[in-house]
Short mmCIF file of C-alpha atoms in Angstrom, two decimals:
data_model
loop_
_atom_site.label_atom_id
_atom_site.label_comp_id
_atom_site.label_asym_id
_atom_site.label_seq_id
_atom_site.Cartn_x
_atom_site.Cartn_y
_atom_site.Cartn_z
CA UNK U 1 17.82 -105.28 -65.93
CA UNK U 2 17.07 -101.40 -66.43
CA UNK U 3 14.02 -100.06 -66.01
CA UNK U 4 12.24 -96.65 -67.11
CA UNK U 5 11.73 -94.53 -64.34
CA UNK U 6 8.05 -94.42 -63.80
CA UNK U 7 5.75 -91.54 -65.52
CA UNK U 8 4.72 -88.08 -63.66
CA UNK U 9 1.39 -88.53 -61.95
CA UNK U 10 -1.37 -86.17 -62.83
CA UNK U 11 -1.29 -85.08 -59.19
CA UNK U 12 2.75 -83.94 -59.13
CA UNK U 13 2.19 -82.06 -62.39
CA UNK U 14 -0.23 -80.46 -60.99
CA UNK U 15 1.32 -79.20 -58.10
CA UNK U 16 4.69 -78.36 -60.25
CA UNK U 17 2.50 -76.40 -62.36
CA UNK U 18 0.22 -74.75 -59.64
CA UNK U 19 3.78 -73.72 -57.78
CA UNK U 20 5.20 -72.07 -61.16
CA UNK U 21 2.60 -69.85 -61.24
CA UNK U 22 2.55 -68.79 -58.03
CA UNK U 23 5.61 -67.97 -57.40
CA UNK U 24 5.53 -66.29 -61.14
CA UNK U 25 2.54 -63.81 -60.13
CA UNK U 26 4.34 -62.58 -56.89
CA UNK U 27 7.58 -61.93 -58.67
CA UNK U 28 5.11 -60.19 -61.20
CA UNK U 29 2.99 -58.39 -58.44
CA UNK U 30 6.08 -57.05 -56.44
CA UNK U 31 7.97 -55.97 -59.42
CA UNK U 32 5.07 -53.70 -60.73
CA UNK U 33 4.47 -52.57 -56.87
CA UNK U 34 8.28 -51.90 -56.86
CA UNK U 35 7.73 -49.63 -59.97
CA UNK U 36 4.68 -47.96 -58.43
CA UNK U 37 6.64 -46.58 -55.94
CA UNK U 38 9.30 -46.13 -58.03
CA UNK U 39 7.44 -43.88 -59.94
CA UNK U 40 5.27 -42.53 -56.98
CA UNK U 41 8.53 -41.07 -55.41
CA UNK U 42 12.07 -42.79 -54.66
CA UNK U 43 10.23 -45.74 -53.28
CA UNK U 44 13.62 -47.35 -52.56
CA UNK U 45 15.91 -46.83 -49.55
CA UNK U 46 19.04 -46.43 -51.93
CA UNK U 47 21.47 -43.48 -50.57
CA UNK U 48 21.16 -40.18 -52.67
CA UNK U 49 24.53 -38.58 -52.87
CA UNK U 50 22.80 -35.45 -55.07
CA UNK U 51 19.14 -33.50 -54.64
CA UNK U 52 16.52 -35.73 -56.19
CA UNK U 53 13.10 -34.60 -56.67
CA UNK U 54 10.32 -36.34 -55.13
CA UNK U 55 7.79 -37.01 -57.90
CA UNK U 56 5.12 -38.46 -55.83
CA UNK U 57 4.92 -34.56 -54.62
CA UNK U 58 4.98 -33.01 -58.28
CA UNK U 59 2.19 -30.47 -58.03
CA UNK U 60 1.72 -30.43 -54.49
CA UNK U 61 2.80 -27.21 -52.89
CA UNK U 62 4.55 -27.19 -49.61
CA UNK U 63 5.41 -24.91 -46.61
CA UNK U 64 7.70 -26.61 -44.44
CA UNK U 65 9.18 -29.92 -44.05
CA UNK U 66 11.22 -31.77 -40.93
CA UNK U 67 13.72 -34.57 -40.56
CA UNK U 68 14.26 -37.24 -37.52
CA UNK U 69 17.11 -39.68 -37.96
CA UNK U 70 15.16 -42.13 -40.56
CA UNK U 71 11.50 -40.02 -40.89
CA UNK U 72 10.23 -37.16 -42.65
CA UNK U 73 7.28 -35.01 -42.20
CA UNK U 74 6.15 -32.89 -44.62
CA UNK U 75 3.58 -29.89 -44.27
CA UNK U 76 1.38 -28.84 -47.64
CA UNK U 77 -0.14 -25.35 -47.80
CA UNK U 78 -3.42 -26.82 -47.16
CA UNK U 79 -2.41 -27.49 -43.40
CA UNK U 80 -2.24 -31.34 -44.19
CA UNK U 81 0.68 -33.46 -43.28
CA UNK U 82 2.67 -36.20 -45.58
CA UNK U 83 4.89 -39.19 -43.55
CA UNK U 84 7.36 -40.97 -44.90
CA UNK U 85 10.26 -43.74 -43.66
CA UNK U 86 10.49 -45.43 -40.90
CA UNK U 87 7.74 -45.86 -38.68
CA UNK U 88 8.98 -48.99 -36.07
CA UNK U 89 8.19 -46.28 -33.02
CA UNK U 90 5.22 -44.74 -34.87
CA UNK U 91 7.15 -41.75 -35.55
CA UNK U 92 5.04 -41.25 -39.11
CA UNK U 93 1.86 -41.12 -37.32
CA UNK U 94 0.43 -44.13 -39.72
CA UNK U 95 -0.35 -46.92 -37.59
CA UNK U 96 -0.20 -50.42 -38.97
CA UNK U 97 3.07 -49.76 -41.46
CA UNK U 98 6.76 -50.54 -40.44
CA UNK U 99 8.08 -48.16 -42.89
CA UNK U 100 6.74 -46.27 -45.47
CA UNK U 101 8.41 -45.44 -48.55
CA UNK U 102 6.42 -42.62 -49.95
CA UNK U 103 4.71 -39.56 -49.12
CA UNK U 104 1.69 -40.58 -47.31
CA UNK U 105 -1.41 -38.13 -45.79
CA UNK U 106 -1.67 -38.49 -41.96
CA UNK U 107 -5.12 -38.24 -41.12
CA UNK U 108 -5.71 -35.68 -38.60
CA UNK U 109 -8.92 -33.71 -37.62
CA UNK U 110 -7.79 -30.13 -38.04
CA UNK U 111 -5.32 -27.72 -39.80
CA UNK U 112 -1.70 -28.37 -39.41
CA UNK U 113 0.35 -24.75 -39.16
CA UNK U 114 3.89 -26.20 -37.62
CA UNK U 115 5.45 -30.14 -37.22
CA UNK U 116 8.97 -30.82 -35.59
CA UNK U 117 10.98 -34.01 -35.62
CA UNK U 118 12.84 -35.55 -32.57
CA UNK U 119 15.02 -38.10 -33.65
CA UNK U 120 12.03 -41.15 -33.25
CA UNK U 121 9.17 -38.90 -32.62
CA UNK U 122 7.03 -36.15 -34.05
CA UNK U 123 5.35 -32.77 -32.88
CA UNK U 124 2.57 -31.11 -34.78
CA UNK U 125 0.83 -27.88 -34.09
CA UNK U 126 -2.86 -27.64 -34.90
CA UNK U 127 -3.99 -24.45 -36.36
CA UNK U 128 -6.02 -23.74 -32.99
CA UNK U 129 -2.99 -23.88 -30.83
CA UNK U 130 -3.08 -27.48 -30.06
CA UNK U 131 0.09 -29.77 -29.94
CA UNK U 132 -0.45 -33.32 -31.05
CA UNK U 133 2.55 -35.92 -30.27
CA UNK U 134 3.29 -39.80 -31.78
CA UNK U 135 6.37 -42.00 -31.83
CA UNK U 136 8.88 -43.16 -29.28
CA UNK U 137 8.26 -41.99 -25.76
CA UNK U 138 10.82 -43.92 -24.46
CA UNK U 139 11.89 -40.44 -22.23
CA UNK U 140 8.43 -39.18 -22.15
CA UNK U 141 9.06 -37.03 -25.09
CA UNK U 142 5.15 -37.59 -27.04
CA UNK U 143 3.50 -36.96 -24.02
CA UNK U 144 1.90 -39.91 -22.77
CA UNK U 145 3.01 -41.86 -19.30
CA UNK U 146 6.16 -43.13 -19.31
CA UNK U 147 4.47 -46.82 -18.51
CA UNK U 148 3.93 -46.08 -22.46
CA UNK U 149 6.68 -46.70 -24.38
CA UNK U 150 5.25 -45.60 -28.27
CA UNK U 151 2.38 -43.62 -29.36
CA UNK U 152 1.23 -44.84 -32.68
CA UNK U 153 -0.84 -41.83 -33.30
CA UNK U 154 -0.84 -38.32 -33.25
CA UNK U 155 -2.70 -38.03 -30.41
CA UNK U 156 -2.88 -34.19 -28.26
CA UNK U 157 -0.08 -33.36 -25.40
CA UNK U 158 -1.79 -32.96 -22.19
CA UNK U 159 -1.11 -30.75 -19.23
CA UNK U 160 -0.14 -27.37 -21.68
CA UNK U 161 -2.10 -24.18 -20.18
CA UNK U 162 -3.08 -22.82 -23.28
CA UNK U 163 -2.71 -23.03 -26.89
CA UNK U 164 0.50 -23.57 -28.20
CA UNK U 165 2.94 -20.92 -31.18
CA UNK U 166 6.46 -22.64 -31.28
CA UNK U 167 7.34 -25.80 -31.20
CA UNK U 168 10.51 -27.76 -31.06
CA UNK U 169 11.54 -31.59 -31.35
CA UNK U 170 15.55 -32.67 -29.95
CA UNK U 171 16.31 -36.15 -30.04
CA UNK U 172 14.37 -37.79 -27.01
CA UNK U 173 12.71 -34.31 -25.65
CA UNK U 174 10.25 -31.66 -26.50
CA UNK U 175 9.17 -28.32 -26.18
CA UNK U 176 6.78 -25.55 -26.82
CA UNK U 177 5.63 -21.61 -26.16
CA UNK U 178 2.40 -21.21 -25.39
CA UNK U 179 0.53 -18.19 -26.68
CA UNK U 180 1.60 -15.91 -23.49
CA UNK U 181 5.24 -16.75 -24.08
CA UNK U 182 5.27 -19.57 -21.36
CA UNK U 183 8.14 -22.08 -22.14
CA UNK U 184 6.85 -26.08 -21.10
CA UNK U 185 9.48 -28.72 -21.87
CA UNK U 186 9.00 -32.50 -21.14
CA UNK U 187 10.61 -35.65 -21.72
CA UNK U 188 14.82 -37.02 -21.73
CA UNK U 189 16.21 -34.45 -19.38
CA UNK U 190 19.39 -37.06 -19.08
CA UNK U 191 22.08 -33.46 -20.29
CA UNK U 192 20.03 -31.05 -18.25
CA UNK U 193 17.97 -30.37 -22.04
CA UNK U 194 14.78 -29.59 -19.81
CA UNK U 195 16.50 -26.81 -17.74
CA UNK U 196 14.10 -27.57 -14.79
CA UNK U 197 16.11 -27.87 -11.88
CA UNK U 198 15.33 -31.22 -11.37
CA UNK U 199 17.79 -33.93 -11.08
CA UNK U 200 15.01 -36.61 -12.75
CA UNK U 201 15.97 -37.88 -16.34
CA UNK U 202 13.07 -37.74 -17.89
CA UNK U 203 9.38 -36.14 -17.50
CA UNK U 204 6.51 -36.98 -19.74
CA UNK U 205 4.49 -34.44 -17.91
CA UNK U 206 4.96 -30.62 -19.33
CA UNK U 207 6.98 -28.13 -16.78
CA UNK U 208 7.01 -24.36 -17.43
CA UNK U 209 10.45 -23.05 -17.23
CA UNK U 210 11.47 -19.63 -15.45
CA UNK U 211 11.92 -17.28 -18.85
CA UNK U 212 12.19 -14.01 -16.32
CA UNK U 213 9.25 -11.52 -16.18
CA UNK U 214 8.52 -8.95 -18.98
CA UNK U 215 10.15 -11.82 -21.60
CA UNK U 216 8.19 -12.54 -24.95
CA UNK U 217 9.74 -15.51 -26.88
CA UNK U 218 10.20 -15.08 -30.76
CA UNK U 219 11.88 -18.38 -31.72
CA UNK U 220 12.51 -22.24 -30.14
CA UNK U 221 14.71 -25.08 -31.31
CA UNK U 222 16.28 -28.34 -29.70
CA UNK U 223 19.25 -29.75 -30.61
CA UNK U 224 20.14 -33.32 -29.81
CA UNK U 225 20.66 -32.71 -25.86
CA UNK U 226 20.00 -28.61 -25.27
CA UNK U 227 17.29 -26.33 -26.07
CA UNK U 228 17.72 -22.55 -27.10
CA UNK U 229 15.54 -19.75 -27.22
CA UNK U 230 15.47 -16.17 -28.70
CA UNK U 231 13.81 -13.72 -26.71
CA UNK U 232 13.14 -9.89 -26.26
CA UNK U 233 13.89 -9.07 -22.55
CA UNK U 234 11.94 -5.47 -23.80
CA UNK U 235 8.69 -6.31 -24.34
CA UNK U 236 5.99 -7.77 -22.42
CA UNK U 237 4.13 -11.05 -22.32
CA UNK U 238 0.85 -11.01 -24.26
CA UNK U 239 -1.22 -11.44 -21.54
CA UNK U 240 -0.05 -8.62 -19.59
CA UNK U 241 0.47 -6.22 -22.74
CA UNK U 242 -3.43 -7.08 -22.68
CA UNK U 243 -4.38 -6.34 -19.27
CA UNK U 244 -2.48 -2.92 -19.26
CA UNK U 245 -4.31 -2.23 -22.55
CA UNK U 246 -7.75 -3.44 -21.10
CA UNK U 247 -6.94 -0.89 -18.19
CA UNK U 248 -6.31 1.81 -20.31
CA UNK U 249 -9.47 1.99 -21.93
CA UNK U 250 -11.42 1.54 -18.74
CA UNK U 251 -9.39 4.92 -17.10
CA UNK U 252 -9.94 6.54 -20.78
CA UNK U 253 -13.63 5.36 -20.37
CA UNK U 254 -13.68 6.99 -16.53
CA UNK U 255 -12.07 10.15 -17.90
CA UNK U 256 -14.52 10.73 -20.71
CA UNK U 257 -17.20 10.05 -18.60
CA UNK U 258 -16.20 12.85 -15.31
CA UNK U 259 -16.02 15.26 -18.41
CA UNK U 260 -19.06 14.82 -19.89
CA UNK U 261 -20.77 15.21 -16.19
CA UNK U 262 -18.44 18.83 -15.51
CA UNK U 263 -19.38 20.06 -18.65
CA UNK U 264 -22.88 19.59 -17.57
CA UNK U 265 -22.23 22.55 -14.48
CA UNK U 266 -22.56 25.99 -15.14
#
């Protein structure tokens, strides 16, 4: 003998129902978030084969802009800095985010001027001479003890001797001239990159290299594994250009002041 199969309780309808919708508003929520960022900027991680403008940035002007292998940091004419892609090493400077799809403001206390990428990490230079590191410091390369193996946030380089006019990012190691043309490097030194001398692989700490006497540096970069620098073997560092000024004007100062007392003699 057949029977009918019994009816639907109230309480599995329920929970059919309740489940529908659900899963209906997060395939709702995620496809207007998708277009959001969509419409934001590229807000997908689709290869581009041709130039493609970032909308997000329509109307925003900028001043520079650097690449790491999978991150970009952007610098606006207001001296703030925009993030975007992948952040797994902290690389954007935007802590809590894996990756980040659009343009996004780092927040930083002062005025950006400069900003490097290193393959996972990122160098900024404040407008009062101050380098700020975050990202991978697997090699020592951000700054921070090598016991440390990320930085999540910019946070400032210690052990530079003044403030800071180049920087430059390679792929696990730093560098930077500091207002009277002194050279520091620090971090993977695995190719001889660092140029110190020193048979260790890596330094977190900032080492001045030997640029000779009399040298002023005009430009730094890094490539993956060497660093290069133009300089003028002619002119003096600040500092001293300075000093021999400073002792000009005191000799000019004596001078002026023996003539005023022998024209006082008849």
């Amino acid at each position: 003998m057949c029977r009918d199969p019994p009816p639907l309780s109230s309480n599995v309808l329920f929970i059919f129902f309740l489940s529908f919708f659900i899963l209906f508003f997060l395939f709702i929520h995620s496809f207007i978030h998708s277009l959001i960022l969509l419409f934001q900027g590229h807000g997908d991680e689709a290869k581009q084969f041709e130039p493609r403008r970032v909308e997000a940035l329509d109307g925003v002007p900028m001043q520079a802009a650097a690449g790491g292998d999978f991150h970009t940091l952007l610098l606006r004419r207001d001296g703030r800095v925009m993030a975007m892609g992948n952040n797994k090493d902290g690389q954007l400077g935007v802590p809590g985010a894996l990756s980040v799809r659009v343009p996004t403001l780092v927040e930083l206390e002062q005025r950006v001027v400069a900003l490097a990428a290193g393959a996972r990490h990122s160098l900024l230079l404040g407008a009062e001479g101050q380098v700020f590191a975050c990202g991978s410091n697997s090699h020592g390369q951000a700054g921070q003890p090598l016991a440390q193996p990320h930085q999540p946030t910019f946070a400032p380089v210690p052990g530079l001797p003044g403030p800071a006019r180049l920087l430059a990012a390679g792929r696990a190691h730093s560098a930077a001239v500091c207002a009277a043309s002194s050279l520091l490097v620090w971090g993977s030194n695995e190719n001889g990159q660092l140029s110190t001398g020193c048979s260790s692989p890596r330094t977190a700490l900032p080492t001045a290299l030997d640029t000779q006497p009399a040298t002023h540096i005009d430009a730094l970069c890094c490539g993956e594994c060497h660093t290069l620098y133009v300089a003028q073997p002619g002119r003096k560092k600040e500092n001293e250009e300075e000093e021999e000024e400073e002792e000009e004007e005191e000799e000019e100062e004596k001078r002026r002041g023996g003539g005023e007392g022998g024209g006082g003699r008849t």
